[in-house]
Amino acid sequence: MAMAGLYRRILPSPPAIDFASSEGKQLFVEGIQNGTMEGFFKLISYFQTQSETAYCGLASLSMVLNALAIDPGRKWKGPWRWFDESMLDCCEPLEKVKANGISFGKVACLARCAGAEVVAFHTNQSTVDDFRKYVRACSTSDNCHVISSYHRGTFQQTGTGHFSPIGGYHAERDMALILDVARFKYPPHWVPLSLLWEAMDTVDEATGLQRGFMLISRLQRAPGLLYTLSCKHESWVSIAKYLTEEVPLMLKSDTVKGIEDVISMIFSSLPPNFADFINWVAEVRRQEDASENLSEEERGRLAMKEEVLKQVQETGLYKHVTDLLSVGASICRIKPTLCHMDDLPNIAARVCCQGAGLLAGKTGSSDRFCCRETCVRSYRANGDRTVTVVSGKVVGGNGQQEIDMLVPSLAKNCCNSSLDSCQGMHPDSNDILTALLLALPPETWLGIREEKVLQEIGSLLSTENLPLMLQEEVLHLRNQLLCLKRCNDKVEEDLRAPSL
């Protein structure tokens, strides 16, 4: 009985040369001898096949992130932290990527959200000579990798737009090695670099923009430890626009006479779903995988998060935010959309459901889980420090899971019905809002007309006055905000790293 389907494709050669052919092997050997295959070995160690037909961008990125040994900071399966396509969903819902693929700009956005240093170029922002220099530079190092976005038709291959990493370079023949992540279709192959440039110098019909290439490397500083911005919700575009465009215009008002006016004006006009835009980074684990002892890595990460939180609360800005939100009205009276930022039962239930989805390999599917019960408890881990854990019993999927979430700081035990009475616990809206205000670009405040207020806000918000860990956290958030604003396809023309 015949079975419908396709089994691979014959690689059109020329123009491509199969990596495993005699000629392909010779190019490889000569590339090694000339030192332009250094990046190949890390990439090939993590070479993967895209798991969905439209996941080429996600597969290319997860492969490069793992090759760079960037820690995702959250578990993939079991106890293992590892980048997988299913974890790359902060800039575009996976179901949307599965159906329509992903744009060049959003792959760059994903890489930055994942903690990588990214410099991205559409072909109209670079030249073939510059591209050659970048490919050669990354091919002589294992600290930088190139992902190319190109049109397959230029190589006489079937299909249209595609992403894949470049695994090496042969200088004498000016050929690049494409590690095609659609391995079910074509094997790795060498192509003339000038022809690869032509394939990139095509227009993506979905965005109306030219394709291009991006250089991905490890950040010289650590990514955010405690806070991150999310664009999973469609409202992220309007929120980013509000913070970067509307707030500076609002602050030009003659009614801004003091710091309290500045803070109140920003908080009182926050867009809907703002509380879903900035999140704190949680670490979850199954209770059966856990014990009352923490690993050295878990202790280290928890200690750093607690230090960042402490440094936020020691800023002068934090005191102004706290005073404003406690005088005469709660934060819910200033802006109802922020209420659940301090609703610990809701936070615990949501995070435990998200954790259950992550640990079950179903990222983004927390709505399929229901948290029956939550409890906050503290204990002495490893006999030397108090650790606070939010525990939840989550139902869904294949039954019930018991999930633990490590929390940077909680003051006391409070379970079930008494969970509502837990005060002074992280995450707290005062901490989060303070961090976000610190992360707004410096030009946000330039329209303030009162010179005294402008000087005071400048002193409170200067990153130069912050401790190093908090400074890095704030710069990470600022970088995310600027990148998210430009991740919308309508504004992704300039994707090179923003100035901080």
Short mmCIF file of C-alpha atoms in Angstrom, two decimals:
data_model
loop_
_atom_site.label_atom_id
_atom_site.label_comp_id
_atom_site.label_asym_id
_atom_site.label_seq_id
_atom_site.Cartn_x
_atom_site.Cartn_y
_atom_site.Cartn_z
CA MET A 1 0.00 0.00 0.00
CA ALA A 2 1.43 3.38 -1.02
CA MET A 3 1.86 6.03 1.68
CA ALA A 4 1.55 9.71 0.78
CA GLY A 5 4.37 11.99 1.82
CA LEU A 6 7.82 13.22 0.95
CA TYR A 7 11.16 11.69 1.89
CA ARG A 8 13.89 14.32 1.59
CA ARG A 9 14.77 16.37 -1.48
CA ILE A 10 17.68 16.09 -3.87
CA LEU A 11 20.06 18.98 -3.18
CA PRO A 12 20.43 21.07 -6.36
CA SER A 13 24.17 20.96 -7.09
CA PRO A 14 25.42 23.28 -8.39
CA PRO A 15 25.08 25.82 -6.87
CA ALA A 16 25.27 23.95 -3.53
CA ILE A 17 27.83 21.32 -2.56
CA ASP A 18 26.72 18.57 -0.20
CA PHE A 19 28.76 18.70 3.01
CA ALA A 20 29.14 14.90 2.98
CA SER A 21 30.32 14.71 -0.64
CA SER A 22 34.00 14.32 -1.55
CA GLU A 23 34.20 17.95 -2.56
CA GLY A 24 32.31 19.02 0.57
CA LYS A 25 34.73 17.08 2.79
CA GLN A 26 37.71 18.64 1.03
CA LEU A 27 36.31 22.13 1.61
CA PHE A 28 35.82 21.23 5.28
CA VAL A 29 39.41 19.98 5.69
CA GLU A 30 40.84 23.06 3.99
CA GLY A 31 38.64 25.32 6.12
CA ILE A 32 39.99 23.65 9.28
CA GLN A 33 43.57 24.08 8.06
CA ASN A 34 42.93 27.77 7.39
CA GLY A 35 41.26 28.35 10.78
CA THR A 36 37.80 29.27 9.46
CA MET A 37 35.88 26.34 10.96
CA GLU A 38 36.34 27.16 14.65
CA GLY A 39 32.65 27.89 15.21
CA PHE A 40 31.61 24.66 13.50
CA PHE A 41 32.39 22.30 16.36
CA LYS A 42 30.21 24.01 18.96
CA LEU A 43 27.36 24.34 16.48
CA ILE A 44 27.53 20.74 15.29
CA SER A 45 27.47 19.56 18.91
CA TYR A 46 23.98 21.11 19.22
CA PHE A 47 22.76 20.70 15.62
CA GLN A 48 19.03 19.97 15.61
CA THR A 49 16.20 19.37 13.19
CA GLN A 50 13.32 21.83 13.36
CA SER A 51 10.36 20.07 14.98
CA GLU A 52 7.73 21.89 12.92
CA THR A 53 7.82 22.89 9.26
CA ALA A 54 7.70 26.59 10.18
CA TYR A 55 10.10 26.41 13.15
CA CYS A 56 13.34 27.07 11.21
CA GLY A 57 13.90 30.37 13.03
CA LEU A 58 13.28 28.82 16.45
CA ALA A 59 15.45 25.76 15.72
CA SER A 60 18.32 27.92 14.45
CA LEU A 61 18.15 30.12 17.52
CA SER A 62 17.92 27.33 20.11
CA MET A 63 20.86 25.62 18.42
CA VAL A 64 22.99 28.80 18.61
CA LEU A 65 21.96 29.61 22.20
CA ASN A 66 22.97 26.13 23.34
CA ALA A 67 26.23 26.34 21.38
CA LEU A 68 27.03 29.58 23.24
CA ALA A 69 26.29 27.86 26.57
CA ILE A 70 23.72 30.48 27.57
CA ASP A 71 21.74 29.29 30.58
CA PRO A 72 17.98 29.75 29.99
CA GLY A 73 17.45 30.02 33.74
CA ARG A 74 14.48 27.65 33.65
CA LYS A 75 14.06 23.94 33.29
CA TRP A 76 13.33 22.19 30.02
CA LYS A 77 12.54 18.66 31.20
CA GLY A 78 13.29 16.93 34.48
CA PRO A 79 16.08 18.85 36.23
CA TRP A 80 17.68 20.07 32.97
CA ARG A 81 17.88 23.68 31.87
CA TRP A 82 18.21 23.70 28.09
CA PHE A 83 16.98 25.77 25.16
CA ASP A 84 14.30 24.10 23.09
CA GLU A 85 12.06 25.58 20.39
CA SER A 86 9.09 25.30 22.76
CA MET A 87 10.75 27.74 25.18
CA LEU A 88 11.18 30.54 22.62
CA ASP A 89 7.77 32.15 22.88
CA CYS A 90 8.35 35.57 24.45
CA CYS A 91 7.97 37.57 21.21
CA GLU A 92 5.41 35.52 19.28
CA PRO A 93 2.91 32.81 20.36
CA LEU A 94 4.12 29.36 19.31
CA GLU A 95 0.82 28.54 17.62
CA LYS A 96 1.21 31.62 15.44
CA VAL A 97 4.79 30.65 14.55
CA LYS A 98 3.67 27.11 13.79
CA ALA A 99 1.06 28.41 11.37
CA ASN A 100 2.87 31.35 9.76
CA GLY A 101 6.55 31.18 10.63
CA ILE A 102 8.38 34.08 12.24
CA SER A 103 9.86 37.34 10.99
CA PHE A 104 13.52 38.29 10.99
CA GLY A 105 12.94 41.01 13.59
CA LYS A 106 11.19 38.70 16.01
CA VAL A 107 13.98 36.12 15.86
CA ALA A 108 16.35 38.94 16.87
CA CYS A 109 13.88 39.89 19.61
CA LEU A 110 13.77 36.29 20.87
CA ALA A 111 17.56 36.09 20.98
CA ARG A 112 17.75 39.22 23.12
CA CYS A 113 14.97 38.03 25.41
CA ALA A 114 16.89 34.77 25.84
CA GLY A 115 19.93 36.67 27.11
CA ALA A 116 22.15 36.88 24.01
CA GLU A 117 24.00 39.80 22.49
CA VAL A 118 22.51 40.41 19.04
CA VAL A 119 23.53 42.62 16.14
CA ALA A 120 21.09 42.21 13.25
CA PHE A 121 21.22 43.62 9.74
CA HIS A 122 18.71 43.67 6.92
CA THR A 123 20.66 43.58 3.66
CA ASN A 124 19.86 47.24 3.00
CA GLN A 125 21.80 48.04 6.19
CA SER A 126 24.98 46.26 5.15
CA THR A 127 27.03 45.15 2.14
CA VAL A 128 28.23 41.82 0.82
CA ASP A 129 31.79 42.78 1.78
CA ASP A 130 30.77 43.53 5.36
CA PHE A 131 28.79 40.28 5.47
CA ARG A 132 31.90 38.39 4.34
CA LYS A 133 33.95 40.02 7.11
CA TYR A 134 31.38 39.07 9.74
CA VAL A 135 31.14 35.47 8.51
CA ARG A 136 34.90 35.12 8.50
CA ALA A 137 35.24 36.67 11.97
CA CYS A 138 32.61 34.36 13.50
CA SER A 139 34.08 31.34 11.68
CA THR A 140 37.44 31.92 13.34
CA SER A 141 35.88 31.96 16.83
CA ASP A 142 33.45 29.83 18.80
CA ASN A 143 32.13 32.86 20.71
CA CYS A 144 29.99 34.24 17.88
CA HIS A 145 27.60 32.62 15.41
CA VAL A 146 25.72 33.88 12.34
CA ILE A 147 22.09 33.08 11.55
CA SER A 148 21.08 33.81 7.97
CA SER A 149 17.55 34.57 6.74
CA TYR A 150 17.34 33.82 3.01
CA HIS A 151 15.10 32.70 0.14
CA ARG A 152 15.64 29.10 -0.95
CA GLY A 153 14.73 29.84 -4.56
CA THR A 154 18.08 31.53 -5.16
CA PHE A 155 19.73 28.11 -4.64
CA GLN A 156 17.12 26.36 -6.86
CA GLN A 157 15.74 24.70 -3.72
CA THR A 158 12.06 24.20 -3.03
CA GLY A 159 10.40 26.48 -0.54
CA THR A 160 10.63 30.19 0.18
CA GLY A 161 11.97 31.99 3.25
CA HIS A 162 14.22 30.04 5.59
CA PHE A 163 16.56 30.49 8.58
CA SER A 164 19.72 28.48 9.30
CA PRO A 165 23.05 29.02 11.07
CA ILE A 166 26.30 29.40 9.12
CA GLY A 167 28.70 26.71 10.28
CA GLY A 168 31.95 27.77 8.60
CA TYR A 169 33.70 29.52 5.75
CA HIS A 170 36.16 28.59 2.98
CA ALA A 171 38.12 31.74 2.21
CA GLU A 172 39.88 30.72 -0.99
CA ARG A 173 36.66 29.67 -2.73
CA ASP A 174 34.51 32.21 -0.83
CA MET A 175 31.94 29.61 0.26
CA ALA A 176 29.81 29.45 3.40
CA LEU A 177 28.59 26.26 5.07
CA ILE A 178 24.84 26.31 5.80
CA LEU A 179 23.80 23.98 8.62
CA ASP A 180 20.25 23.58 7.33
CA VAL A 181 17.92 22.91 10.28
CA ALA A 182 15.35 21.35 7.88
CA ARG A 183 17.45 18.19 7.88
CA PHE A 184 14.46 16.13 6.77
CA LYS A 185 14.67 18.09 3.51
CA TYR A 186 18.27 19.04 2.71
CA PRO A 187 21.63 18.10 4.28
CA PRO A 188 24.23 20.69 5.36
CA HIS A 189 25.73 22.25 2.26
CA TRP A 190 28.29 24.75 1.01
CA VAL A 191 27.12 27.70 -1.11
CA PRO A 192 28.96 30.64 -2.71
CA LEU A 193 28.86 33.49 -0.20
CA SER A 194 27.94 36.00 -2.91
CA LEU A 195 24.95 33.82 -3.84
CA LEU A 196 23.93 33.56 -0.19
CA TRP A 197 23.96 37.36 -0.09
CA GLU A 198 21.63 37.40 -3.12
CA ALA A 199 19.34 34.94 -1.33
CA MET A 200 19.26 37.24 1.72
CA ASP A 201 18.78 40.34 -0.42
CA THR A 202 15.14 39.41 -1.07
CA VAL A 203 11.91 40.77 0.36
CA ASP A 204 9.91 38.92 2.99
CA GLU A 205 6.35 39.32 1.74
CA ALA A 206 4.95 39.06 5.27
CA THR A 207 6.77 42.21 6.42
CA GLY A 208 7.70 43.98 3.19
CA LEU A 209 11.29 44.14 4.45
CA GLN A 210 14.49 42.63 3.16
CA ARG A 211 15.90 39.55 4.79
CA GLY A 212 19.36 39.58 6.33
CA PHE A 213 21.68 38.11 8.94
CA MET A 214 22.33 38.42 12.65
CA LEU A 215 25.44 37.97 14.78
CA ILE A 216 24.72 36.25 18.08
CA SER A 217 27.15 36.05 20.99
CA ARG A 218 27.17 35.90 24.77
CA LEU A 219 26.48 39.08 26.68
CA GLN A 220 29.54 40.51 28.41
CA ARG A 221 27.28 41.09 31.40
CA ALA A 222 24.68 38.77 32.92
CA PRO A 223 21.08 39.02 31.66
CA GLY A 224 18.28 39.97 34.00
CA LEU A 225 18.17 37.96 37.21
CA LEU A 226 14.90 39.09 38.71
CA TYR A 227 12.76 40.94 36.17
CA THR A 228 11.89 40.50 32.51
CA LEU A 229 9.51 42.05 29.99
CA SER A 230 7.05 39.91 28.09
CA CYS A 231 5.33 40.36 24.75
CA LYS A 232 3.21 37.21 24.90
CA HIS A 233 0.08 39.35 25.12
CA GLU A 234 -0.99 41.33 22.06
CA SER A 235 -1.18 44.52 24.16
CA TRP A 236 2.63 44.68 24.50
CA VAL A 237 2.90 46.97 21.45
CA SER A 238 0.65 49.62 22.99
CA ILE A 239 2.38 49.31 26.38
CA ALA A 240 5.86 49.74 24.87
CA LYS A 241 4.57 52.72 22.90
CA TYR A 242 3.02 54.22 26.04
CA LEU A 243 6.26 53.96 28.02
CA THR A 244 8.61 55.19 25.29
CA GLU A 245 6.46 57.71 23.38
CA GLU A 246 3.40 58.81 25.37
CA VAL A 247 4.98 59.19 28.80
CA PRO A 248 7.60 61.73 27.60
CA LEU A 249 4.79 63.83 26.07
CA MET A 250 2.68 63.64 29.25
CA LEU A 251 5.59 64.84 31.37
CA LYS A 252 5.73 68.11 29.43
CA SER A 253 2.57 69.20 31.26
CA ASP A 254 2.67 72.33 33.43
CA THR A 255 1.03 70.31 36.22
CA VAL A 256 4.26 68.38 36.90
CA LYS A 257 5.57 70.20 39.98
CA GLY A 258 7.24 67.37 41.92
CA ILE A 259 8.41 63.77 41.94
CA GLU A 260 5.01 62.59 43.17
CA ASP A 261 3.35 64.24 40.17
CA VAL A 262 5.70 62.39 37.81
CA ILE A 263 5.08 59.00 39.37
CA SER A 264 1.33 59.51 39.77
CA MET A 265 0.93 60.68 36.17
CA ILE A 266 2.69 57.59 34.80
CA PHE A 267 0.87 55.08 37.01
CA SER A 268 -2.57 56.64 36.61
CA SER A 269 -2.62 56.19 32.83
CA LEU A 270 -1.17 52.71 32.48
CA PRO A 271 -2.66 50.72 29.57
CA PRO A 272 -4.78 47.60 30.18
CA ASN A 273 -2.88 44.35 30.84
CA PHE A 274 0.15 46.31 32.01
CA ALA A 275 0.64 43.84 34.87
CA ASP A 276 1.28 41.11 32.28
CA PHE A 277 4.04 43.15 30.63
CA ILE A 278 6.68 43.02 33.36
CA ASN A 279 7.21 39.78 35.21
CA TRP A 280 9.56 38.46 37.81
CA VAL A 281 11.72 35.47 36.90
CA ALA A 282 10.64 32.43 38.92
CA GLU A 283 12.32 29.05 39.28
CA VAL A 284 10.04 26.03 39.55
CA ARG A 285 10.60 22.34 40.25
CA ARG A 286 8.51 19.27 40.92
CA GLN A 287 8.21 18.46 44.57
CA GLU A 288 9.36 14.91 43.93
CA ASP A 289 12.53 16.31 42.32
CA ALA A 290 13.15 18.60 45.26
CA SER A 291 14.22 18.31 48.85
CA GLU A 292 14.82 20.78 51.61
CA ASN A 293 18.38 21.12 50.33
CA LEU A 294 19.21 23.42 47.46
CA SER A 295 21.89 22.75 44.89
CA GLU A 296 24.85 25.14 44.77
CA GLU A 297 23.42 26.69 41.58
CA GLU A 298 19.97 27.16 43.15
CA ARG A 299 21.49 28.79 46.24
CA GLY A 300 23.60 31.07 44.07
CA ARG A 301 20.72 32.22 41.88
CA LEU A 302 18.44 32.75 44.86
CA ALA A 303 21.08 34.79 46.68
CA MET A 304 21.63 37.03 43.63
CA LYS A 305 17.89 37.60 43.22
CA GLU A 306 17.58 38.53 46.88
CA GLU A 307 20.48 40.97 46.53
CA VAL A 308 18.89 42.64 43.49
CA LEU A 309 15.58 42.92 45.35
CA LYS A 310 17.36 44.41 48.37
CA GLN A 311 19.13 46.94 46.16
CA VAL A 312 15.81 47.97 44.53
CA GLN A 313 14.29 48.60 47.94
CA GLU A 314 17.26 50.68 49.04
CA THR A 315 16.91 53.20 46.20
CA GLY A 316 15.51 56.65 46.86
CA LEU A 317 13.00 56.08 44.06
CA TYR A 318 11.55 53.04 45.87
CA LYS A 319 10.71 55.22 48.87
CA HIS A 320 8.87 57.73 46.65
CA VAL A 321 6.91 54.93 44.93
CA THR A 322 6.01 53.31 48.25
CA ASP A 323 4.96 56.59 49.84
CA LEU A 324 2.75 57.52 46.88
CA LEU A 325 1.02 54.15 46.78
CA SER A 326 0.36 54.09 50.51
CA VAL A 327 -1.00 57.60 51.06
CA GLY A 328 -4.77 57.85 51.03
CA ALA A 329 -5.31 55.08 48.51
CA SER A 330 -4.02 51.66 47.66
CA ILE A 331 -2.43 50.91 44.33
CA CYS A 332 -5.77 49.46 43.21
CA ARG A 333 -7.36 52.89 43.55
CA ILE A 334 -4.61 54.44 41.44
CA LYS A 335 -4.90 51.79 38.74
CA PRO A 336 -7.08 48.68 39.06
CA THR A 337 -5.08 46.83 36.41
CA LEU A 338 -2.20 46.47 38.92
CA CYS A 339 -4.22 44.80 41.67
CA HIS A 340 -3.16 41.23 40.94
CA MET A 341 0.54 42.17 41.05
CA ASP A 342 0.17 41.94 44.84
CA ASP A 343 -2.44 39.16 44.90
CA LEU A 344 -0.26 36.34 46.21
CA PRO A 345 -2.86 33.55 45.84
CA ASN A 346 -3.35 34.50 42.19
CA ILE A 347 0.40 34.79 41.59
CA ALA A 348 1.08 31.43 43.22
CA ALA A 349 -1.65 29.68 41.24
CA ARG A 350 -0.55 31.18 37.91
CA VAL A 351 3.13 30.43 38.42
CA CYS A 352 2.49 26.86 39.55
CA CYS A 353 0.29 26.27 36.48
CA GLN A 354 2.99 27.75 34.24
CA GLY A 355 5.55 25.57 35.98
CA ALA A 356 3.41 22.48 35.43
CA GLY A 357 3.20 23.33 31.74
CA LEU A 358 6.95 23.87 31.47
CA LEU A 359 7.83 20.67 33.27
CA ALA A 360 5.35 18.75 31.12
CA GLY A 361 6.98 20.16 27.97
CA LYS A 362 3.87 22.20 27.14
CA THR A 363 5.16 25.74 27.22
CA GLY A 364 2.46 28.36 26.91
CA SER A 365 -0.31 25.92 27.88
CA SER A 366 -0.86 26.96 31.51
CA ASP A 367 -4.57 27.47 30.78
CA ARG A 368 -4.87 23.67 30.54
CA PHE A 369 -3.92 23.34 34.20
CA CYS A 370 -5.85 24.21 37.35
CA CYS A 371 -4.21 24.93 40.68
CA ARG A 372 -6.32 23.43 43.48
CA GLU A 373 -4.32 24.55 46.46
CA THR A 374 -1.42 26.87 47.23
CA CYS A 375 0.79 27.11 50.27
CA VAL A 376 3.75 29.25 51.29
CA ARG A 377 6.27 27.73 53.64
CA SER A 378 9.74 28.56 54.90
CA TYR A 379 12.44 26.18 56.01
CA ARG A 380 16.16 26.09 56.62
CA ALA A 381 17.86 24.76 53.50
CA ASN A 382 21.24 23.07 53.83
CA GLY A 383 21.05 24.00 57.50
CA ASP A 384 22.31 27.54 56.99
CA ARG A 385 19.64 29.79 55.49
CA THR A 386 15.89 30.29 55.40
CA VAL A 387 14.30 29.52 52.05
CA THR A 388 10.73 30.32 51.09
CA VAL A 389 8.78 28.13 48.69
CA VAL A 390 5.35 28.55 47.14
CA SER A 391 3.85 25.08 46.65
CA GLY A 392 0.86 24.27 44.50
CA LYS A 393 -1.19 21.21 43.66
CA VAL A 394 -1.90 21.43 39.95
CA VAL A 395 -4.43 19.30 38.09
CA GLY A 396 -4.34 18.76 34.33
CA GLY A 397 -2.64 16.77 31.63
CA ASN A 398 -1.90 13.34 33.06
CA GLY A 399 -3.19 13.92 36.55
CA GLN A 400 -1.97 15.92 39.53
CA GLN A 401 1.44 17.53 39.94
CA GLU A 402 2.89 19.14 43.03
CA ILE A 403 4.99 22.15 42.05
CA ASP A 404 7.44 24.22 44.10
CA MET A 405 8.47 27.76 43.22
CA LEU A 406 11.54 29.25 44.91
CA VAL A 407 10.87 32.79 46.09
CA PRO A 408 13.64 35.34 46.73
CA SER A 409 12.16 36.67 49.97
CA LEU A 410 9.12 35.91 52.11
CA ALA A 411 8.71 36.73 55.75
CA LYS A 412 6.48 34.01 57.20
CA ASN A 413 4.51 30.83 56.64
CA CYS A 414 0.95 31.26 55.40
CA CYS A 415 -1.07 28.48 53.76
CA ASN A 416 -4.38 28.20 51.95
CA SER A 417 -6.98 30.55 53.41
CA SER A 418 -4.37 32.64 55.23
CA LEU A 419 -2.42 33.22 52.03
CA ASP A 420 -4.36 36.44 51.44
CA SER A 421 -2.93 37.91 54.63
CA CYS A 422 0.73 37.54 53.57
CA GLN A 423 2.23 41.02 53.45
CA GLY A 424 5.60 42.38 52.38
CA MET A 425 6.26 39.44 50.09
CA HIS A 426 7.89 39.32 46.71
CA PRO A 427 6.83 39.92 44.00
CA ASP A 428 5.50 43.27 45.07
CA SER A 429 4.15 46.03 42.86
CA ASN A 430 6.36 48.63 44.57
CA ASP A 431 9.52 46.69 43.65
CA ILE A 432 8.39 46.01 40.10
CA LEU A 433 7.25 49.55 39.37
CA THR A 434 10.47 50.97 40.80
CA ALA A 435 12.55 48.71 38.57
CA LEU A 436 10.51 49.68 35.52
CA LEU A 437 10.83 53.43 36.19
CA LEU A 438 14.60 53.00 36.54
CA ALA A 439 14.64 51.18 33.18
CA LEU A 440 12.91 53.93 31.19
CA PRO A 441 15.30 55.61 28.71
CA PRO A 442 17.01 58.80 30.03
CA GLU A 443 15.32 60.93 27.34
CA THR A 444 11.93 60.08 28.91
CA TRP A 445 12.35 62.88 31.45
CA LEU A 446 13.81 65.65 29.30
CA GLY A 447 10.43 67.31 28.72
CA ILE A 448 9.89 68.10 32.41
CA ARG A 449 9.72 71.89 32.59
CA GLU A 450 10.51 72.46 36.26
CA GLU A 451 14.32 72.49 36.43
CA LYS A 452 14.36 71.42 40.08
CA VAL A 453 12.13 68.41 39.35
CA LEU A 454 14.23 67.50 36.32
CA GLN A 455 17.42 67.55 38.41
CA GLU A 456 15.84 65.51 41.21
CA ILE A 457 14.43 62.88 38.86
CA GLY A 458 17.80 62.71 37.11
CA SER A 459 19.52 62.01 40.41
CA LEU A 460 16.97 59.37 41.45
CA LEU A 461 17.06 57.55 38.11
CA SER A 462 20.73 57.75 37.16
CA THR A 463 22.07 54.24 36.53
CA GLU A 464 25.54 55.50 37.43
CA ASN A 465 24.43 55.84 41.04
CA LEU A 466 23.15 52.26 41.27
CA PRO A 467 25.02 49.23 42.68
CA LEU A 468 26.50 47.06 39.93
CA MET A 469 23.99 44.18 40.11
CA LEU A 470 21.00 46.50 40.02
CA GLN A 471 22.62 48.57 37.28
CA GLU A 472 22.94 45.45 35.11
CA GLU A 473 19.33 44.49 35.88
CA VAL A 474 18.07 47.94 34.90
CA LEU A 475 20.12 48.05 31.69
CA HIS A 476 18.81 44.60 30.76
CA LEU A 477 15.21 45.80 31.19
CA ARG A 478 15.94 48.99 29.25
CA ASN A 479 17.47 47.00 26.41
CA GLN A 480 14.42 44.72 26.36
CA LEU A 481 12.05 47.68 26.29
CA LEU A 482 13.82 49.32 23.36
CA CYS A 483 14.04 46.03 21.48
CA LEU A 484 10.40 45.11 22.11
CA LYS A 485 9.30 48.47 20.81
CA ARG A 486 11.10 47.73 17.57
CA CYS A 487 10.07 44.06 17.36
CA ASN A 488 6.79 45.02 15.75
CA ASP A 489 7.32 44.42 12.02
CA LYS A 490 6.28 47.99 11.27
CA VAL A 491 9.25 49.35 13.17
CA GLU A 492 11.90 46.68 12.75
CA GLU A 493 13.89 48.43 10.04
CA ASP A 494 16.77 49.14 12.43
CA LEU A 495 17.47 46.05 14.52
CA ARG A 496 21.02 46.77 15.50
CA ALA A 497 21.69 46.88 19.21
CA PRO A 498 20.11 50.01 20.73
CA SER A 499 22.19 52.56 22.55
CA LEU A 500 21.65 52.39 26.30
#
